[in-house]
JSON list of C-alpha atoms in Angstrom, two decimals:
[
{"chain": "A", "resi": 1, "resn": "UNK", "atom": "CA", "xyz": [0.00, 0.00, 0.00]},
{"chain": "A", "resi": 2, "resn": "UNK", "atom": "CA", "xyz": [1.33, 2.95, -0.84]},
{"chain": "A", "resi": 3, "resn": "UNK", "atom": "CA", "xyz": [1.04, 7.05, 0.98]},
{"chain": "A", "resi": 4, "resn": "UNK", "atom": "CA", "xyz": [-1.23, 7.98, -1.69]},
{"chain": "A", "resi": 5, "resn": "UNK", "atom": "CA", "xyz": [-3.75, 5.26, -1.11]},
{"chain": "A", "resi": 6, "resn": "UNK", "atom": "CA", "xyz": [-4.04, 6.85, 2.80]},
{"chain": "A", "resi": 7, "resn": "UNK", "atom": "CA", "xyz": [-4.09, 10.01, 1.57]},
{"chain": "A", "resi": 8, "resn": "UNK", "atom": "CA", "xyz": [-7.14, 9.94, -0.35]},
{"chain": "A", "resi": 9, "resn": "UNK", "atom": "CA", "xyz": [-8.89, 7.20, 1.42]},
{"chain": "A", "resi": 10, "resn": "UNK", "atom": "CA", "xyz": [-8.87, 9.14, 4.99]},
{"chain": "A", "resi": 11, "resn": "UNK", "atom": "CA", "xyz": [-10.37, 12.54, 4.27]},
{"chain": "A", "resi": 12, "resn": "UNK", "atom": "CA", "xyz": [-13.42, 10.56, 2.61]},
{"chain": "A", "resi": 13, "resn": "UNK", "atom": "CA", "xyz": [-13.43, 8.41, 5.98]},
{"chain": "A", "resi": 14, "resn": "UNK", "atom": "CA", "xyz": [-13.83, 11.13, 7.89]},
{"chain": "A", "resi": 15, "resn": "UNK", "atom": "CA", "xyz": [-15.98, 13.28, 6.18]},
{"chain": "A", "resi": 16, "resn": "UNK", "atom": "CA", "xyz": [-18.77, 10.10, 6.10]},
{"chain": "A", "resi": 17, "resn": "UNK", "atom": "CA", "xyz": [-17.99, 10.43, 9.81]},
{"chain": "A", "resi": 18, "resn": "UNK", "atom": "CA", "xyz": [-18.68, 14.11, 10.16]},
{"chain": "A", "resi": 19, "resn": "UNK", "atom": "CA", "xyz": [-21.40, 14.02, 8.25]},
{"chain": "A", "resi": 20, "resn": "UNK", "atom": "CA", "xyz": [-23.20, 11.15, 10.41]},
{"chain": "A", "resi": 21, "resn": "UNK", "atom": "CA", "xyz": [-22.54, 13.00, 13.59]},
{"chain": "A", "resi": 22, "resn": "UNK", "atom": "CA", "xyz": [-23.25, 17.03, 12.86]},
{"chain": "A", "resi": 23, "resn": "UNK", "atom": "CA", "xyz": [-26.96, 15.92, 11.52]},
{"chain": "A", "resi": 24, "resn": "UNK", "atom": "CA", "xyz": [-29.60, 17.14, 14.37]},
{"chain": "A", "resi": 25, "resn": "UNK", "atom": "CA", "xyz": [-32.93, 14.62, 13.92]},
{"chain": "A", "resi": 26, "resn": "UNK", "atom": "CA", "xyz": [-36.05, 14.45, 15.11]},
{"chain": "A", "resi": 27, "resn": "UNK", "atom": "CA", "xyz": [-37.47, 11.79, 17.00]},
{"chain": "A", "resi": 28, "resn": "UNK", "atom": "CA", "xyz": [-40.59, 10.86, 17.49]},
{"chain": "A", "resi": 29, "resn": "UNK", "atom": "CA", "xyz": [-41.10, 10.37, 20.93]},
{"chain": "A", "resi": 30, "resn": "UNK", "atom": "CA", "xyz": [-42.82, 6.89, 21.72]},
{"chain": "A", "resi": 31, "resn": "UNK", "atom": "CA", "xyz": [-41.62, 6.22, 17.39]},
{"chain": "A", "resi": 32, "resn": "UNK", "atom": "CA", "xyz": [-45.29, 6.70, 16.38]},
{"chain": "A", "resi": 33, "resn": "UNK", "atom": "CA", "xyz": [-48.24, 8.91, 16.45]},
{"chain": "A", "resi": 34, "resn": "UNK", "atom": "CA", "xyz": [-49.82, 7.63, 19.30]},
{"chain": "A", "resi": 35, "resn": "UNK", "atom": "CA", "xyz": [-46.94, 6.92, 21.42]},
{"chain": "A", "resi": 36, "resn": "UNK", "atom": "CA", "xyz": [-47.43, 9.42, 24.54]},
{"chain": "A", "resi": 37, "resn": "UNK", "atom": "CA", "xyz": [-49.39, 7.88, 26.20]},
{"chain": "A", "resi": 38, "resn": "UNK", "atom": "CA", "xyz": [-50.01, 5.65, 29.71]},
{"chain": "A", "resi": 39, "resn": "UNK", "atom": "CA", "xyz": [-47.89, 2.05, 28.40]},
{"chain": "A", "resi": 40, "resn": "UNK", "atom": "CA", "xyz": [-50.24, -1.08, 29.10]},
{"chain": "A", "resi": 41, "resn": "UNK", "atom": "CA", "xyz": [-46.65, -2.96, 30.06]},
{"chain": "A", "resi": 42, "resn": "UNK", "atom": "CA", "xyz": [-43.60, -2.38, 31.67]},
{"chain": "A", "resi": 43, "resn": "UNK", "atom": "CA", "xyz": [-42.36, -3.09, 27.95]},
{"chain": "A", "resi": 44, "resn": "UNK", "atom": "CA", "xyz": [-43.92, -0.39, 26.62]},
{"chain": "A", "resi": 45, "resn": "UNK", "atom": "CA", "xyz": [-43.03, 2.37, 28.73]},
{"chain": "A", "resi": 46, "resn": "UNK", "atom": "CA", "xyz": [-41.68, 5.41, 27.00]},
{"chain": "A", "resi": 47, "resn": "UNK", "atom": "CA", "xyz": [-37.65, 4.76, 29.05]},
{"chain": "A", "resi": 48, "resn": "UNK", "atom": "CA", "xyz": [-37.70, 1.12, 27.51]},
{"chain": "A", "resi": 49, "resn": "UNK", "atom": "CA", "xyz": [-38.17, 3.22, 24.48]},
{"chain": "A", "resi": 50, "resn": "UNK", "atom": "CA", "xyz": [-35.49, 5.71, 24.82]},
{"chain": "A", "resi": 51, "resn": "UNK", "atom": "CA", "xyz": [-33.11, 3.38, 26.19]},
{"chain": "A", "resi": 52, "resn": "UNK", "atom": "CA", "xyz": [-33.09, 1.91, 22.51]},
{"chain": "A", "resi": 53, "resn": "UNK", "atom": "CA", "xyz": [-31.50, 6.03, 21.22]},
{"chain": "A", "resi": 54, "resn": "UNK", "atom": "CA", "xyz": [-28.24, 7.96, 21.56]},
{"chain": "A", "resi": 55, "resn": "UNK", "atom": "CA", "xyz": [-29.80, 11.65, 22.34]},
{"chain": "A", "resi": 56, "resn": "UNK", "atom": "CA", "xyz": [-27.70, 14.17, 21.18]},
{"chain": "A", "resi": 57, "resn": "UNK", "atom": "CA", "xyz": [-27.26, 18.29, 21.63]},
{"chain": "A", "resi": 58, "resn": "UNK", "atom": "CA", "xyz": [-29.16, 19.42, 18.61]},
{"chain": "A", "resi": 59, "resn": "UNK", "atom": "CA", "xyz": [-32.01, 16.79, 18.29]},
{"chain": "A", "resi": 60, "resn": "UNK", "atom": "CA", "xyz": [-35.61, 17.68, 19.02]},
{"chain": "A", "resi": 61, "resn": "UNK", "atom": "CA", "xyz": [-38.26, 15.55, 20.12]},
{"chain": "A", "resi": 62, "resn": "UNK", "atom": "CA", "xyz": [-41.24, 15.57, 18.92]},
{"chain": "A", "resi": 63, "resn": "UNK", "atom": "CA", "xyz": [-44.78, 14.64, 20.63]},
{"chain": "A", "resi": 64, "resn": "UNK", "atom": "CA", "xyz": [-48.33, 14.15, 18.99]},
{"chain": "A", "resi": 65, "resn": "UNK", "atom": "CA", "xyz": [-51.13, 13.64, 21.07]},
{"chain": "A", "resi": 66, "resn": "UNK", "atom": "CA", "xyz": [-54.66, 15.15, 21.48]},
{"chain": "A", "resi": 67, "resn": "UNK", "atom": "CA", "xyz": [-54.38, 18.28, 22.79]},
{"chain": "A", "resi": 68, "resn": "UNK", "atom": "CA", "xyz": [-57.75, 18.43, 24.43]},
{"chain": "A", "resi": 69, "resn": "UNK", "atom": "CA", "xyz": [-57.02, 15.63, 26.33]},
{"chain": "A", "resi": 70, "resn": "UNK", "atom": "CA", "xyz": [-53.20, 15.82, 27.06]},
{"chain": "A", "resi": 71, "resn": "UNK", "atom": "CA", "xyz": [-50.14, 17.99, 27.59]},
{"chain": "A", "resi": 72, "resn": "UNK", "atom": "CA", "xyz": [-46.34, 17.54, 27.78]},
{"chain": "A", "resi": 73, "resn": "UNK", "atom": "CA", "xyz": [-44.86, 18.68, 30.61]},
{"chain": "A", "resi": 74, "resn": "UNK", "atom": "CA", "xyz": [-41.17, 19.39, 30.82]},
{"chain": "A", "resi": 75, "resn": "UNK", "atom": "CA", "xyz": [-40.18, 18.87, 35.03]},
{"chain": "A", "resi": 76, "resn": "UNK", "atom": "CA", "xyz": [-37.06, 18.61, 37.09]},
{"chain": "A", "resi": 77, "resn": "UNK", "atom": "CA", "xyz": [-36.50, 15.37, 38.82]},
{"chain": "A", "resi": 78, "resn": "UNK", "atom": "CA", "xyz": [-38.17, 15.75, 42.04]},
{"chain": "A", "resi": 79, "resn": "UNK", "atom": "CA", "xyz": [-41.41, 17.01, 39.83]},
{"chain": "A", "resi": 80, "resn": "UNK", "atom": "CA", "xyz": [-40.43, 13.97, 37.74]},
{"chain": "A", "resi": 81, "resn": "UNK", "atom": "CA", "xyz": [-39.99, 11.32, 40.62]},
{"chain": "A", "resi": 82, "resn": "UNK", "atom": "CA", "xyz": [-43.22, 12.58, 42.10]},
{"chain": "A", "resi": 83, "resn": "UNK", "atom": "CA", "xyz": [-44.98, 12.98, 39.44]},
{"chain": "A", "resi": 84, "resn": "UNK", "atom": "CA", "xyz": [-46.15, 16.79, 40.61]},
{"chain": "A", "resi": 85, "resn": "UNK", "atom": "CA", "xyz": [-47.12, 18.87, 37.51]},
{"chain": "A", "resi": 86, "resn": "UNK", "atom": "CA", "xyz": [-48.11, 22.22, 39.54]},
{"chain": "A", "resi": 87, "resn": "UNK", "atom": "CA", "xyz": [-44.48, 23.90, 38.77]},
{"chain": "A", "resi": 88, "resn": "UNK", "atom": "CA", "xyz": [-43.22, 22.68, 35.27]},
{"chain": "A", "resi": 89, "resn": "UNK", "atom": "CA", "xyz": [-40.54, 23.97, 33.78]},
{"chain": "A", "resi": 90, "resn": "UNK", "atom": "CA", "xyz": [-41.83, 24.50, 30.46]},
{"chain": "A", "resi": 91, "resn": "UNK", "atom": "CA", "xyz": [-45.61, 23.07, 29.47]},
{"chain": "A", "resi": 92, "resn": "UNK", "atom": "CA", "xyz": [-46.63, 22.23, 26.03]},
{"chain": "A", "resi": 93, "resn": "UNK", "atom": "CA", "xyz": [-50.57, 21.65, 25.07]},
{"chain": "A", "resi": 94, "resn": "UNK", "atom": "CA", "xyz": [-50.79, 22.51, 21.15]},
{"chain": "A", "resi": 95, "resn": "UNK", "atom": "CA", "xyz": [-50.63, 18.82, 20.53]},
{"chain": "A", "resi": 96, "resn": "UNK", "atom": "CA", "xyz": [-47.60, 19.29, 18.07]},
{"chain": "A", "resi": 97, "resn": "UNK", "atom": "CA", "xyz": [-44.62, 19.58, 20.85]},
{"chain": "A", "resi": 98, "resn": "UNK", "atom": "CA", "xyz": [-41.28, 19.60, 19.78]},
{"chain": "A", "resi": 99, "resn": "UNK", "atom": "CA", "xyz": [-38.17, 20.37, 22.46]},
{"chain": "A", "resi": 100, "resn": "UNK", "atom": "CA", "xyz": [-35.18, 20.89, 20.92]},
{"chain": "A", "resi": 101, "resn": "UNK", "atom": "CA", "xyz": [-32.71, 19.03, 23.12]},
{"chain": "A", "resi": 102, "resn": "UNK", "atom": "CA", "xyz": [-30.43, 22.40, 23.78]},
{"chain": "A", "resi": 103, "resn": "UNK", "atom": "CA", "xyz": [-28.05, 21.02, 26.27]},
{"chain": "A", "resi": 104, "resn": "UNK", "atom": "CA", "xyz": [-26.04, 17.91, 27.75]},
{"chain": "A", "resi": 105, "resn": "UNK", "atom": "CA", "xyz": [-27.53, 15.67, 30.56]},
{"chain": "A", "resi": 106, "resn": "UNK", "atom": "CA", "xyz": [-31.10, 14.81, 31.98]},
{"chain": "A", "resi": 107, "resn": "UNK", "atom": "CA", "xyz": [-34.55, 15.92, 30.33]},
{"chain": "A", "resi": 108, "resn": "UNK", "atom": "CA", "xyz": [-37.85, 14.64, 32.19]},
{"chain": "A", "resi": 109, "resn": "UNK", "atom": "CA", "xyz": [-41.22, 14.72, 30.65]},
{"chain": "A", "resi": 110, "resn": "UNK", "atom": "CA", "xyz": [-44.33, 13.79, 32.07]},
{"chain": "A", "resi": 111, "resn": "UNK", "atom": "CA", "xyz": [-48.29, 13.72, 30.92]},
{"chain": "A", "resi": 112, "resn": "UNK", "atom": "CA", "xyz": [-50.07, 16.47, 32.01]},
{"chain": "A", "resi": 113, "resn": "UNK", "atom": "CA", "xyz": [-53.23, 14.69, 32.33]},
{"chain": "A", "resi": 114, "resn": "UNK", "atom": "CA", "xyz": [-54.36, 13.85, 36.08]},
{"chain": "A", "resi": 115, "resn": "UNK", "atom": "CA", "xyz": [-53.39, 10.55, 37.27]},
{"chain": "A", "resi": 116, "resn": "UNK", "atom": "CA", "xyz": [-51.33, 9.82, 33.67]},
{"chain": "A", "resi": 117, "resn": "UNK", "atom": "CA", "xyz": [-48.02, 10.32, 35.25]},
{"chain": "A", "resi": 118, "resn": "UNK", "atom": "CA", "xyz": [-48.85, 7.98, 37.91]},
{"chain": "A", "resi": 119, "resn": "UNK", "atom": "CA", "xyz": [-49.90, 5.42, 35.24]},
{"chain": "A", "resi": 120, "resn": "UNK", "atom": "CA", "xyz": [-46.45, 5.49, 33.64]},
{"chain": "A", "resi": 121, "resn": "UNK", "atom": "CA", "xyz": [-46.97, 8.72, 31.06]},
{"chain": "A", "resi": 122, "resn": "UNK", "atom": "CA", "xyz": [-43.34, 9.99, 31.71]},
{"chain": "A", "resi": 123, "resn": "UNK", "atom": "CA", "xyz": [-40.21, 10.20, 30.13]},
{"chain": "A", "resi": 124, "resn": "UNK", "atom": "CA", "xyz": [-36.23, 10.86, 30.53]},
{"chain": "A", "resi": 125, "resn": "UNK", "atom": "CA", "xyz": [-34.17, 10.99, 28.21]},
{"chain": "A", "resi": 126, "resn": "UNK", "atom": "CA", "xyz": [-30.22, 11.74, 28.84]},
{"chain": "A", "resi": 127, "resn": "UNK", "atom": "CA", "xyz": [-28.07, 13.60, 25.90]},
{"chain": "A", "resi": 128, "resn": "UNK", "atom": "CA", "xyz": [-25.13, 12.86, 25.30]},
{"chain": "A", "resi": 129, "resn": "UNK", "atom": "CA", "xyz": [-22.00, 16.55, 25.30]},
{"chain": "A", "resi": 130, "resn": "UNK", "atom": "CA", "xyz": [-20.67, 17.24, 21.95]},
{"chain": "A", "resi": 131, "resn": "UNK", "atom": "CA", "xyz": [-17.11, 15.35, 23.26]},
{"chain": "A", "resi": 132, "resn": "UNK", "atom": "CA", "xyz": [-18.58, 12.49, 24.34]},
{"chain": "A", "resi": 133, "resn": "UNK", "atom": "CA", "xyz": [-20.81, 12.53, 21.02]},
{"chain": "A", "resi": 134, "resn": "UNK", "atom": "CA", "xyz": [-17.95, 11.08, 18.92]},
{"chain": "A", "resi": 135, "resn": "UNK", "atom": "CA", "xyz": [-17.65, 8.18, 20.77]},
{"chain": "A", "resi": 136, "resn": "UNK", "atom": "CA", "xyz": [-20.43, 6.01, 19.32]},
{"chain": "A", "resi": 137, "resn": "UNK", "atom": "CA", "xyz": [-20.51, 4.67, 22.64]},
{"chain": "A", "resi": 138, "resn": "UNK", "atom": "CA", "xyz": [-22.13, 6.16, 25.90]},
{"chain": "A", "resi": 139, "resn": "UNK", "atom": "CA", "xyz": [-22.10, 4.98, 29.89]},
{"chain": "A", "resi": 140, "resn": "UNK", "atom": "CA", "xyz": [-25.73, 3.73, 31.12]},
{"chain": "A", "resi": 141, "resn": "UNK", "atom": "CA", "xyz": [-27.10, 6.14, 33.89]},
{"chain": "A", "resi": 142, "resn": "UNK", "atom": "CA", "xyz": [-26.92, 4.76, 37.31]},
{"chain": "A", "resi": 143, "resn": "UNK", "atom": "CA", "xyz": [-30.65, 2.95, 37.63]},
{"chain": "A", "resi": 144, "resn": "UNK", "atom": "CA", "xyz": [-30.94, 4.31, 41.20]},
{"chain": "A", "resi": 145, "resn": "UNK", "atom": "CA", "xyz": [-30.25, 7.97, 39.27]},
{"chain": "A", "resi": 146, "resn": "UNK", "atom": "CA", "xyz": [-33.60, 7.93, 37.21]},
{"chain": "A", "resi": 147, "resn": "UNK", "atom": "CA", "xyz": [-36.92, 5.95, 37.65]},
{"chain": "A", "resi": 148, "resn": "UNK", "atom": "CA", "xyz": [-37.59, 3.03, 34.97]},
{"chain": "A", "resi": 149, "resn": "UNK", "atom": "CA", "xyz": [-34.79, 1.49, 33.28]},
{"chain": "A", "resi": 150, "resn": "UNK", "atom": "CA", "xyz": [-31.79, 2.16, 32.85]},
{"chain": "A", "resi": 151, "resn": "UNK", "atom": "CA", "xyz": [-30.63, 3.63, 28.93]},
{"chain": "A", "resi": 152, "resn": "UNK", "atom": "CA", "xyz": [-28.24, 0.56, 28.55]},
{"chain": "A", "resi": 153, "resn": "UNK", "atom": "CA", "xyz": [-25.33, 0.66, 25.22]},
{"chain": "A", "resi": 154, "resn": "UNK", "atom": "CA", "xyz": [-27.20, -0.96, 22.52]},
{"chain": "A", "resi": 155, "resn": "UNK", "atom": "CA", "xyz": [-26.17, -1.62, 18.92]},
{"chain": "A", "resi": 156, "resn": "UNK", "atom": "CA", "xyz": [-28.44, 1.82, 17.75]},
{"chain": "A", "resi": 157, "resn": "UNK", "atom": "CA", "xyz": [-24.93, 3.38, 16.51]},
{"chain": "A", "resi": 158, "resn": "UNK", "atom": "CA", "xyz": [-26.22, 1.95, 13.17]},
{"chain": "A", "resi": 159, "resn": "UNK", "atom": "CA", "xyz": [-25.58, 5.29, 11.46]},
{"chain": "A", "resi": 160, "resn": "UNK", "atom": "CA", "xyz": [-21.99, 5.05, 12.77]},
{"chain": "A", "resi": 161, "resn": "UNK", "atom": "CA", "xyz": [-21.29, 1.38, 11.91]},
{"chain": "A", "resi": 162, "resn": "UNK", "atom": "CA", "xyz": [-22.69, 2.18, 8.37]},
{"chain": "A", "resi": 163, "resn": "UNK", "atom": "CA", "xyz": [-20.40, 4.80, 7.81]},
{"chain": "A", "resi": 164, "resn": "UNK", "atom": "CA", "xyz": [-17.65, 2.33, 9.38]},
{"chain": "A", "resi": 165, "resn": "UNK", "atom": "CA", "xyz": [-18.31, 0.04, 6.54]},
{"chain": "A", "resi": 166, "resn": "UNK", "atom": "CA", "xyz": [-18.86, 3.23, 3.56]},
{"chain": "A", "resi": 167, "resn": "UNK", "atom": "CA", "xyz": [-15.19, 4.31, 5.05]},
{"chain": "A", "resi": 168, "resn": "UNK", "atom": "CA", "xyz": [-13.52, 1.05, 4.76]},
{"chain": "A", "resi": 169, "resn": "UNK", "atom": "CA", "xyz": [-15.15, 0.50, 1.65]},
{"chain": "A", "resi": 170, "resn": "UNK", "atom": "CA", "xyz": [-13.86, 3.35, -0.04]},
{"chain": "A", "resi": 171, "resn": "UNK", "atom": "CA", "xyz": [-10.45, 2.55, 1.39]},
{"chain": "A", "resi": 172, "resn": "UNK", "atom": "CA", "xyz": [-10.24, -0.82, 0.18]},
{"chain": "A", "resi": 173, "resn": "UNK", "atom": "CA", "xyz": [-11.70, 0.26, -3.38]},
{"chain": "A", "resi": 174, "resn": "UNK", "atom": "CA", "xyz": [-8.62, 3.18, -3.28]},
{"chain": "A", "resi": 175, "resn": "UNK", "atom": "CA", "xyz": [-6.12, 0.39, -2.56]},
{"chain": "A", "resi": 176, "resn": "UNK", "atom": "CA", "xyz": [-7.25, -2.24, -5.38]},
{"chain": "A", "resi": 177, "resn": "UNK", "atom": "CA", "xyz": [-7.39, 0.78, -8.27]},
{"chain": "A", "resi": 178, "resn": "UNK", "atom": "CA", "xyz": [-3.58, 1.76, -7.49]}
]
């Protein structure tokens, strides 16, 4: 292999790579139309759900539900352990809530329909800093840290591993046309 094979083989790696990880998404929360709402099984509950995502600065999430029936509200974790929706942070009710995930750390969500909250209607998801972004790879929150599950590493770094395999395609297909 010769110097000129790396040379033009590693700024196309890393530009896939960039690419992959400056892209801000949305996410549906729940992943469908109706997903706010109270889970019939542990299974179901919105934090099995996030657990499956890698939240990053930039992303939004996005909420659809009936407005004259439900809200979103966004809590601290005392509000969020107690379910207590009489001082939210920020309250949503237009039925079309999206929350632009601004900073590192813990968000917490929670229904704010009487008695929903109670019923499981709550969320927490935990994004990821801009240096730890780049990783692919992120530490599970202590369990005893957030109600629910705990956001366990799981193979969701798809976008990552496919640009892996773009990469080291291009790279090989370099090498075999020198």
């Amino acid at each position: 292999m010769s110097m000129a094979v790396f040379s033009r083989a590693i700024p196309a790696f890393v530009l896939l790579l960039l690419y992959n990880f400056s892209e801000a998404r949305e996410i549906l929360v729940g992943g469908s139309a109706d997903g706010w709402k109270i889970p019939s099984t542990q299974s179901e509950s919105l934090n099995q759900w996030a657990g499956n995502f890698r939240f990053l600065v930039g992303d939004s999430l996005v909420w659809k539900y009936d407005s004259g029936k439900d809200s979103v509200l966004q809590v601290n974790k005392e509000d969020y352990m107690n379910c207590n929706t009489s001082k939210p942070i920020e309250e949503y009710k237009d039925g079309n809530t999206k929350v632009k995930l601004d900073r590192s750390g813990p968000f917490y969500f929670i229904s704010g329909a009487e008695g929903h909250c109670e019923k499981g209607q709550k969320l927490v998801v935990v994004v990821l800093s801009s240096r730890r972004r780049y990783t692919g790879i992120s530490p599970a929150p202590s369990p005893v840290e957030f109600e629910g599950p705990a956001v366990a590493p799981t193979s969701s770094s798809t976008s990552l591993q496919g640009s892996l395999m773009v990469a080291l395609w291009v790279f090989a297909f370099g090498i075999f046309l020198m």
